[in-house]
């Protein structure tokens, strides 16, 4: 960049160079101000600054959140602060300005409204103690901005630089600032001195008494022969449009308004060291010195007052406003214009007001002076500038020669009328009796106004508004809704708490008067009949009861409407008052600052029955959490301290149920209620996913605790305080301690006691690191041998295992070894180590694993780290094929390579070259490791040690199973351990057999780690549900379990069952027992056993479905593990002696499985043609139902060897479709499934779990050999497969009838997630339907739900309930209806990318393209998974996206629409932009070129985009994107 073209840019660049911290005041976080775009660009480019030691801290702040309050903390800590802001913030900030004026802060003010800026805000704060500088042109904006910062640094006082941004919008671009000159002008020595100071003080509300001072010896002064500025009119400057004889004042078409004459010729100093406060003379001296230096370098000169025009002018105009339009008019004036010889004077320095300099700047010939003040909010007869000038010119020794002064009020003037306006000013000025305060122009022009800074509700905040609407419906009244229209009241005023509170009080009083009118009316005889009197009396008695009064109101209205009397009409005119409203004030966190909090105080102090919903949008951050100065009030605590208010702290993205409870309780509370609601966003257009992640982080860490406080509860013996989350922050803890509430809380929630008093802070983490390191050092102290510190970074455990094994081998060789995760190690000890070995795997796009990122960031950024005394070695683990494109090869083992280079750069000496482990080698990373480790021992001199002990073999899953005592392990003991939310690693493998996985919330990993907390461990529970069929009672029980023990959602899985997430360890056993009480189980829902047996939903053939479902139950029961460990661990009663079970327990033996169970999972599914909605080809055993002539079940075609699990870039792994075994009758099919399982049990690979599934066993044996072994066990051969046909593998949505006339409705449940949101109360709706439904619920294999068996008599009621809860909506695109995604983030530990939370977003971005190409109704099967394990069966989709890294996916095309053909890799490692670039043209082409009835997957094969996959073993062949082995 060589030029600057706007004032906003010029000012932003100077502020960036000259500040440590820049407060960028914006209309909204997602909307740029005049400056913010340029500031953000400078930060993004990491442009160097002059003042800041690194990159300046640019903080975006909304204009209505008391922005100047944010300046105190950095100023007091020695930071130089600047602010870029519209003028609209100034008046509200007056309380801060008087204190800020004593700090070196610069406030750059863009005057608003745009079009006709109002200078009254500048005039109103003129006595605040700031220096005020004005610029008018683009060049001036750059120079004066730099002047402002130089002045602030030198004087230690605040400077306000103000300008009309439109005044220079047509100026020619100028050169960018000269950084070297800026450095010289900014007095960096003085800046460093300030930065090294710390003023201290923690209160924003007590004046710290700071005064900007100076020592006399530092003060620059004028020499005797230059004691005042030259007032000789200057030569004209060259303008863009040529020269003019008399004018060179800057304008919108001029280069600059500055003089070319010299100012100060020399400087001198006084040697006294007396300290005193800064005076206006000091300010003038500093300015003179700054401008003198600027002139010497640039030739541009500036004065306190600047005059342009003839040296002998008799009339002049002083303009306090935008000058450009007048300068242009004077420049264009001809000899016929009577104002041609008028001079113009402006104040470059408005404060301090240098009155003597004003007189000096005017030619002595000027006898008449017009004052133009662009001030629209004038509160006195005489304008402030007029009074300043009168004082300066009409007092003192030269007052006799002072010109006649005439004031004018300047309004909006169009360029076309500028000459006319000047003529009018000139004529008034030169008349015999000039009119004072003559208005020039119009006061209310067509302007761009402040619309850019108008209040508006961010889209994300609509969530709480929708909940209020849902809960209160017609009763809801929002007093300060932004869309309200209040006559004569601006939106900003109408939205504030004071206005809203006043309107509510008026509304309440109005209703009280109306109640009295009703009571009087009930006693009169003025109605036509007596009926209204009776109803009015009933209503009056219940007027304050919302339920009763609102119910009676409709009856009262009906009776009054039919009465027809004048009194009836009079009462009907106020019929809204018959309803008892739920009245709410809605506010933002702007109310948490001083300038908004007074309204909150008024409501609380009044004791009035008013509800406030205050939405806080500040995301959690260390800076926000550690805000010691508390510039932002905690309104919840503030309200609780009043003692008379109901208070709740809620977060819709954490607990929807708690929000509902809080709003209902607030409405019922008699007195003020405050609901503080969390909805964090960095920008107002953040995605719901971002808001969700920020919310979880804040709630989990205690930054935003969820609670409810009702001071009336103690009257009925209940606790006032209810904690709805696990962790609270320090301030809340202190409040609760005061009245012993904390002790009571801990007694009620002992499981939370360890968390309740924890405060956050990185110092906790540092203490933990130090403690762990010190413990290691103490342990090694008595050992002999050279020390070796081994640091690892590992996501999947491989690097950690290597590190621990290396540590053991080092010990065996006599070394003192210590093994730690990189992030657990205190970096300050690194330079004192002797031998350091670092082992790291590769995550994401060449990134460090999570437990090594902080270590790497510290090593990477620490230039002072001296490692010259240590020796080191690095081993890296990666996959050379993971990033197939040549340009991406740099990511292969990038963390290890970067670490090796950086540590060597810091002075360390290599023990051996960096080792490279490659998953593509024959033995994976072990191949490279086997070459590297001997070199390490050799360099350490321990390579020839004899008598090394034999290493124990690594513990495998097979070992864990055989040692588990039939799946017991130490699960029971682990559940009792309250010191951690986790269980032992071996038990984590065993609990899978019990239907539960240990997970942690990956959204919270980084923040919890930073706080020194263990991961947010929780468990996923999966039920066993034969054929996906549940009763209404079971549905209600599952719903209750999800709310009581889980995260308030249910997941319907791709295997037709219920799954619960977020179950903490303490709730795991109660949840299991609750599932058992529902006559369901979780046993064998996961693990190396037969899992849930699936069945097509088949709503149109209920009898046939019943036949098949019974077979599925028989298979499931037959293959159920026999261990009693499940009942023993989970289902015993409190006395531990009586077992309550849903089935019959047997003694501990496993006649089918044996003590080691199966090599891997075993899945069975049943499909009922023509619907392949269970993906029958994708499972270990697929049964295709065959019906007889009577339409009932006869038997099954048997498929074996399907399976979806794959490992990226490991071609030894692949998905597979099942191979046809033949046909078997229905009564024998459970035995067939058993024998297939037994062959797998005895012949499956138990050494390599990646090769242990049945699909590999069949491919290793061959299909015929495998079939023969099964038939040997059966004692007979399979019959020939019977004919069948599939037409799709998706669900049929909407209403359908079966052969009995019963109705069935299939709901679209996107990705199977049953939850309530503000937009869609799905979970509530299904719960209400389950309460009245008489049939059954069928979960489908595509994660949807079929409401089955609805009688015609119940149909209207069910449809009404569906409509009320938006469950009848099926207006979705065919692509969305055919989509499916696994859970992935945040709970799945295997996920590499988003899936469930992202696929809906991706589809939304494709739907416009579908609409444009006429494909909205077309079914295209699209699936997404977060990893290649294939839970959503992506390999059978027509188009699939499989997570490869964060936000990165492999794309697959060509799957069969019926689920019969595997797809194939089309593109590897692509992100959203590339996905859309591929999909949109492809969809357009499909719309134009497809053949009749041709499906999308078939189309991609026919046009040659992808080759068909004929069997699993060819899955990796002929892919569209050939992987390159070459490294960049």
mmCIF file of C-alpha atoms in Angstrom, residues 634-640 646-651 658 662 665 674-676 703-710 720-725 727-729 732 735-736 745:
data_model
loop_
_atom_site.group_PDB
_atom_site.id
_atom_site.type_symbol
_atom_site.label_atom_id
_atom_site.label_comp_id
_atom_site.label_asym_id
_atom_site.label_seq_id
_atom_site.Cartn_x
_atom_site.Cartn_y
_atom_site.Cartn_z
ATOM 1 C CA UNK A 634 -22.610 -8.834 37.909
ATOM 2 C CA UNK A 635 -26.297 -7.954 37.797
ATOM 3 C CA UNK A 636 -27.297 -11.294 39.310
ATOM 4 C CA UNK A 637 -25.221 -10.696 42.439
ATOM 5 C CA UNK A 638 -26.245 -7.047 42.477
ATOM 6 C CA UNK A 639 -29.907 -8.056 42.506
ATOM 7 C CA UNK A 640 -29.464 -10.796 45.115
ATOM 8 C CA UNK A 646 -36.054 -13.257 42.304
ATOM 9 C CA UNK A 647 -32.817 -13.849 40.427
ATOM 10 C CA UNK A 648 -31.874 -16.509 37.917
ATOM 11 C CA UNK A 649 -28.763 -17.037 35.850
ATOM 12 C CA UNK A 650 -29.565 -19.075 32.743
ATOM 13 C CA UNK A 651 -28.056 -20.148 29.421
ATOM 14 C CA UNK A 658 -33.668 -24.380 33.318
ATOM 15 C CA UNK A 662 -36.579 -19.572 35.566
ATOM 16 C CA UNK A 665 -40.758 -18.744 38.409
ATOM 17 C CA UNK A 674 -34.119 -10.527 37.173
ATOM 18 C CA UNK A 675 -33.224 -13.267 34.727
ATOM 19 C CA UNK A 676 -29.676 -12.824 33.453
ATOM 20 C CA UNK A 703 -17.657 -18.075 34.595
ATOM 21 C CA UNK A 704 -21.405 -18.270 33.990
ATOM 22 C CA UNK A 705 -22.978 -20.396 36.747
ATOM 23 C CA UNK A 706 -26.569 -21.512 36.350
ATOM 24 C CA UNK A 707 -28.675 -20.856 39.427
ATOM 25 C CA UNK A 708 -32.021 -19.638 40.746
ATOM 26 C CA UNK A 709 -32.522 -17.468 43.833
ATOM 27 C CA UNK A 710 -35.909 -16.963 45.448
ATOM 28 C CA UNK A 720 -33.357 -19.775 48.666
ATOM 29 C CA UNK A 721 -30.545 -20.795 46.328
ATOM 30 C CA UNK A 722 -30.700 -23.587 43.730
ATOM 31 C CA UNK A 723 -27.531 -24.390 41.796
ATOM 32 C CA UNK A 724 -28.208 -25.786 38.330
ATOM 33 C CA UNK A 725 -24.598 -26.177 37.198
ATOM 34 C CA UNK A 727 -19.145 -24.741 39.296
ATOM 35 C CA UNK A 728 -19.528 -21.228 40.657
ATOM 36 C CA UNK A 729 -17.252 -18.224 40.533
ATOM 37 C CA UNK A 732 -20.927 -15.837 43.977
ATOM 38 C CA UNK A 735 -22.110 -14.017 48.579
ATOM 39 C CA UNK A 736 -23.348 -17.484 49.500
ATOM 40 C CA UNK A 745 -25.564 -26.133 49.024
#
